[in-house]
Tab-separated table of C-alpha atoms in Angstrom:
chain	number	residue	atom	x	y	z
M	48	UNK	CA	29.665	256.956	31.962
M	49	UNK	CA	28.706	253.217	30.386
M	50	UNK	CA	30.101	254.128	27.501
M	51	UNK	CA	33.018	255.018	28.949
M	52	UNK	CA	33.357	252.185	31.006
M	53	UNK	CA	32.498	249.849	28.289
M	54	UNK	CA	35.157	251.035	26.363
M	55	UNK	CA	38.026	250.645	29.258
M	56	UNK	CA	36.992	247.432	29.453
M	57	UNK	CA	37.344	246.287	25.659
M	58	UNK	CA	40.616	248.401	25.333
M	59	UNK	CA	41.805	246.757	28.637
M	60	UNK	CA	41.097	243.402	26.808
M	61	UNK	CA	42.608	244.087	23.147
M	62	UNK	CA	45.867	244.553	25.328
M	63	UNK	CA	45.237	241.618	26.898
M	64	UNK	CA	44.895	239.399	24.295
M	65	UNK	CA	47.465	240.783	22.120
M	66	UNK	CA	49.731	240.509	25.270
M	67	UNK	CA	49.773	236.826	25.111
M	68	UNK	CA	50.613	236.611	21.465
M	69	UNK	CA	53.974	235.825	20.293
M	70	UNK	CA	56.232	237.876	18.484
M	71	UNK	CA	57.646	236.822	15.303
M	72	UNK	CA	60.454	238.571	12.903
M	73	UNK	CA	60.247	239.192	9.586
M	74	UNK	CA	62.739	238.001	7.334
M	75	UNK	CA	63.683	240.010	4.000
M	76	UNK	CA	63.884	237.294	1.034
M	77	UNK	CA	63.496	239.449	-1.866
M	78	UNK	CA	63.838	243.255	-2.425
M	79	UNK	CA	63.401	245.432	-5.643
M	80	UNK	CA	62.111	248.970	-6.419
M	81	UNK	CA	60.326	249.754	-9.757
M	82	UNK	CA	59.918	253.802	-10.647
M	83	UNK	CA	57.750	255.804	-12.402
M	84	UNK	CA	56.929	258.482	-15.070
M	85	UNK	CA	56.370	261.822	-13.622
M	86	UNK	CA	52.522	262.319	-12.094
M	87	UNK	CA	51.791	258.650	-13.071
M	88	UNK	CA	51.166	255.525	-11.965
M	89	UNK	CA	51.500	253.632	-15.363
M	90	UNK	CA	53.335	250.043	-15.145
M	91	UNK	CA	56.766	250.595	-17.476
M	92	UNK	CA	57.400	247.038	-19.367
M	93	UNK	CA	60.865	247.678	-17.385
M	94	UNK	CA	58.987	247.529	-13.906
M	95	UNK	CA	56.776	244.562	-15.568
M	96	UNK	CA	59.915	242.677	-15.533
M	97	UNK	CA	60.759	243.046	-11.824
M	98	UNK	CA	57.378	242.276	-10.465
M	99	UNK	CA	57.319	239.396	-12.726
M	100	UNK	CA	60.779	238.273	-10.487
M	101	UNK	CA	58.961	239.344	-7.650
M	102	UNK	CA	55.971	237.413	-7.835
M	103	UNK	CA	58.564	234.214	-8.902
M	104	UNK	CA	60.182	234.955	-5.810
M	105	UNK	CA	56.579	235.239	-3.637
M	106	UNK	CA	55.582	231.711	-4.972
M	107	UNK	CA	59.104	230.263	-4.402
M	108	UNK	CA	59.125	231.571	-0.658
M	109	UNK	CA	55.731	229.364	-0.181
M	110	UNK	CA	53.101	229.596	2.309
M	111	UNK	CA	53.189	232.340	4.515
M	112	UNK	CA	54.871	234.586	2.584
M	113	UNK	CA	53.758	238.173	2.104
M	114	UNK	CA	54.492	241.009	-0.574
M	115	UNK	CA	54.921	244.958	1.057
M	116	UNK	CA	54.887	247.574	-0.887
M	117	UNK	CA	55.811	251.021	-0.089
M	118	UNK	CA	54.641	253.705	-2.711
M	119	UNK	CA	56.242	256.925	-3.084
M	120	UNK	CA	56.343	260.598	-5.166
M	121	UNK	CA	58.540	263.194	-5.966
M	122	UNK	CA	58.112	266.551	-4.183
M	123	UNK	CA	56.168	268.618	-6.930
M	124	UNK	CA	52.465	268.836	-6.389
M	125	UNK	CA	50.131	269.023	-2.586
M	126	UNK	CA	51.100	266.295	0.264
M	127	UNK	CA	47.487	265.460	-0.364
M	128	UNK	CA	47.754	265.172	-4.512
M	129	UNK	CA	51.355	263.553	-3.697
M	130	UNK	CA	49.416	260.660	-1.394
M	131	UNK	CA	46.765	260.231	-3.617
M	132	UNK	CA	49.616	259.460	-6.558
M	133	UNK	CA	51.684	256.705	-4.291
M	134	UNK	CA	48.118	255.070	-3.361
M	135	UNK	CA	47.617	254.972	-7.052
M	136	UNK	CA	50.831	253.970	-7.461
M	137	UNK	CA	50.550	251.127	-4.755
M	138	UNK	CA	47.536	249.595	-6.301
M	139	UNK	CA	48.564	249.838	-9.825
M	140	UNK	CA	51.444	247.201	-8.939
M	141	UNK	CA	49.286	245.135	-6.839
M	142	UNK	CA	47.173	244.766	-9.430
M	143	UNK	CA	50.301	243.917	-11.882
M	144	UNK	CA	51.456	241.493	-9.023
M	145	UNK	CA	48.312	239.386	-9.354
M	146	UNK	CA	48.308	239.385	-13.126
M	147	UNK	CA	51.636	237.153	-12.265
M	148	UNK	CA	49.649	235.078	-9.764
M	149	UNK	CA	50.151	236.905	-6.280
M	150	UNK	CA	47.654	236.243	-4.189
M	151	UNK	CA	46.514	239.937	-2.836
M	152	UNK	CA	45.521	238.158	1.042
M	153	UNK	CA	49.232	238.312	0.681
M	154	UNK	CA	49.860	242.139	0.059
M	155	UNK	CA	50.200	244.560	2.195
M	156	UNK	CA	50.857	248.087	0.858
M	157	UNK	CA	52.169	251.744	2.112
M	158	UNK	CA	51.180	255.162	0.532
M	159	UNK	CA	54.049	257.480	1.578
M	160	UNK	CA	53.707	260.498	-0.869
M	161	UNK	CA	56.776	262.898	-0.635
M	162	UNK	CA	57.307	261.913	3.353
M	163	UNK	CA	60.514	259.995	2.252
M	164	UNK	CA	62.673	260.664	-0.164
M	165	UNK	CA	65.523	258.659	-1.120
M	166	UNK	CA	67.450	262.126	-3.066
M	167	UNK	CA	67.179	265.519	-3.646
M	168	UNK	CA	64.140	266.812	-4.782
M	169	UNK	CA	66.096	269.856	-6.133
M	170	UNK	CA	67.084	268.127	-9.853
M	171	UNK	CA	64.944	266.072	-12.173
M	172	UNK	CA	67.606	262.629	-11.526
M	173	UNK	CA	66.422	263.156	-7.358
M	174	UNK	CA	63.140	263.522	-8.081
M	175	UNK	CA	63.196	260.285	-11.002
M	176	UNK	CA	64.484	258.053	-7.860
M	177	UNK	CA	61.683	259.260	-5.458
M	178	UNK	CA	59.317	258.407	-7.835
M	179	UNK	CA	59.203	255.037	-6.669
M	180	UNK	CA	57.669	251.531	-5.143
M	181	UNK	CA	59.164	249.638	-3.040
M	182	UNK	CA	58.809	245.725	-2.620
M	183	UNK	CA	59.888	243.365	-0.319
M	184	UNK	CA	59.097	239.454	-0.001
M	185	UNK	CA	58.792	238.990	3.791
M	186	UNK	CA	58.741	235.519	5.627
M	187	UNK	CA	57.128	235.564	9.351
M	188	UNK	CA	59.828	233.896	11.300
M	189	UNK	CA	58.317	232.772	14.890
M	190	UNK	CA	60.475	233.810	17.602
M	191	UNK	CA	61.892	231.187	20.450
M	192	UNK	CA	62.867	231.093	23.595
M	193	UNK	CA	65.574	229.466	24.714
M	194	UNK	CA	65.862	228.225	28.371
M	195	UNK	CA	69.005	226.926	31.086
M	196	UNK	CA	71.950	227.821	32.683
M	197	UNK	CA	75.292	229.418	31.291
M	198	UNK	CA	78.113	228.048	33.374
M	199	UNK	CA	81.710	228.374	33.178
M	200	UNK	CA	83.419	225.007	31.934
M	201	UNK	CA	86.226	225.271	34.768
M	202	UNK	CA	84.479	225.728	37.550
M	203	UNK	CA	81.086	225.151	36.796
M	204	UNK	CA	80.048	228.448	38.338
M	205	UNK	CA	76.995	230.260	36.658
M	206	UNK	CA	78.272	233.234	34.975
């Protein structure tokens, strides 16, 4: 029953606490998708290019700025094996990223598998698109609030 009580309590305060933080937006500066070789998670010279513009585009943005990506398969193969492959496939362009000076406190990745698909796994071009990472430079934005009254100009009547 202490246990259980105990942990009320702490849950009761995470809420709390993370109540009374601000939201922020994120703001999209950069996007770009590399892709892959079938069962692989080998960095093409073609993809080397784009994370090179990504990482430009990370140090550019300045402090603050973050790197997300979003690692996908194809269809063919186990959900599990499929996972497994986009994990690889997430940390083999991190690692890329920070041969190009990313910091990786400023990465945050995604391991989708074969959840999302961007085209038809039924022909080899579908399945060459799913086969995929997706990046985006992100910005936090903070959020404010804006406070008064909205009157009509005529009659100065709130409206």
């Amino acid at each position: 029953m202490l246990t259980r009580t105990l942990l009320l309590l702490m849950a009761l305060t995470a809420l709390k606490v993370s109540a009374q933080v601000p939201f922020d937006t994120l703001r999209i500066l950069h996007r770009a998708e590399i892709f892959f070789s079938f069962g692989k998670a080998d960095i093409s010279p073609e993809a080397r290019q784009t994370l090179q513009e990504v990482a430009l585009r990370w140090q550019e943005a300045g402090e603050g700025a973050t790197v997300h990506i979003v690692a996908h398969t194809d269809s063919i193969g186990s959900t599990i094996g499929n996972l497994r492959l986009s994990k690889r496939r997430a940390r083999a362009t991190a690692a890329a990223l920070k041969e190009y000076g990313l910091d990786t406190s400023a990465l945050k990745m995604t391991f989708r598998g074969e959840s999302t698909p961007v085209a038809d796994n039924s022909s080899e071009e579908g399945r060459q698109r799913n086969r995929r990472a997706e990046l985006s430079v992100l910005m936090r934005v903070p959020m404010s609030t804006l406070s008064g009254r909205v009157t009509d100009q005529k009659t100065g009547k709130p409206v």
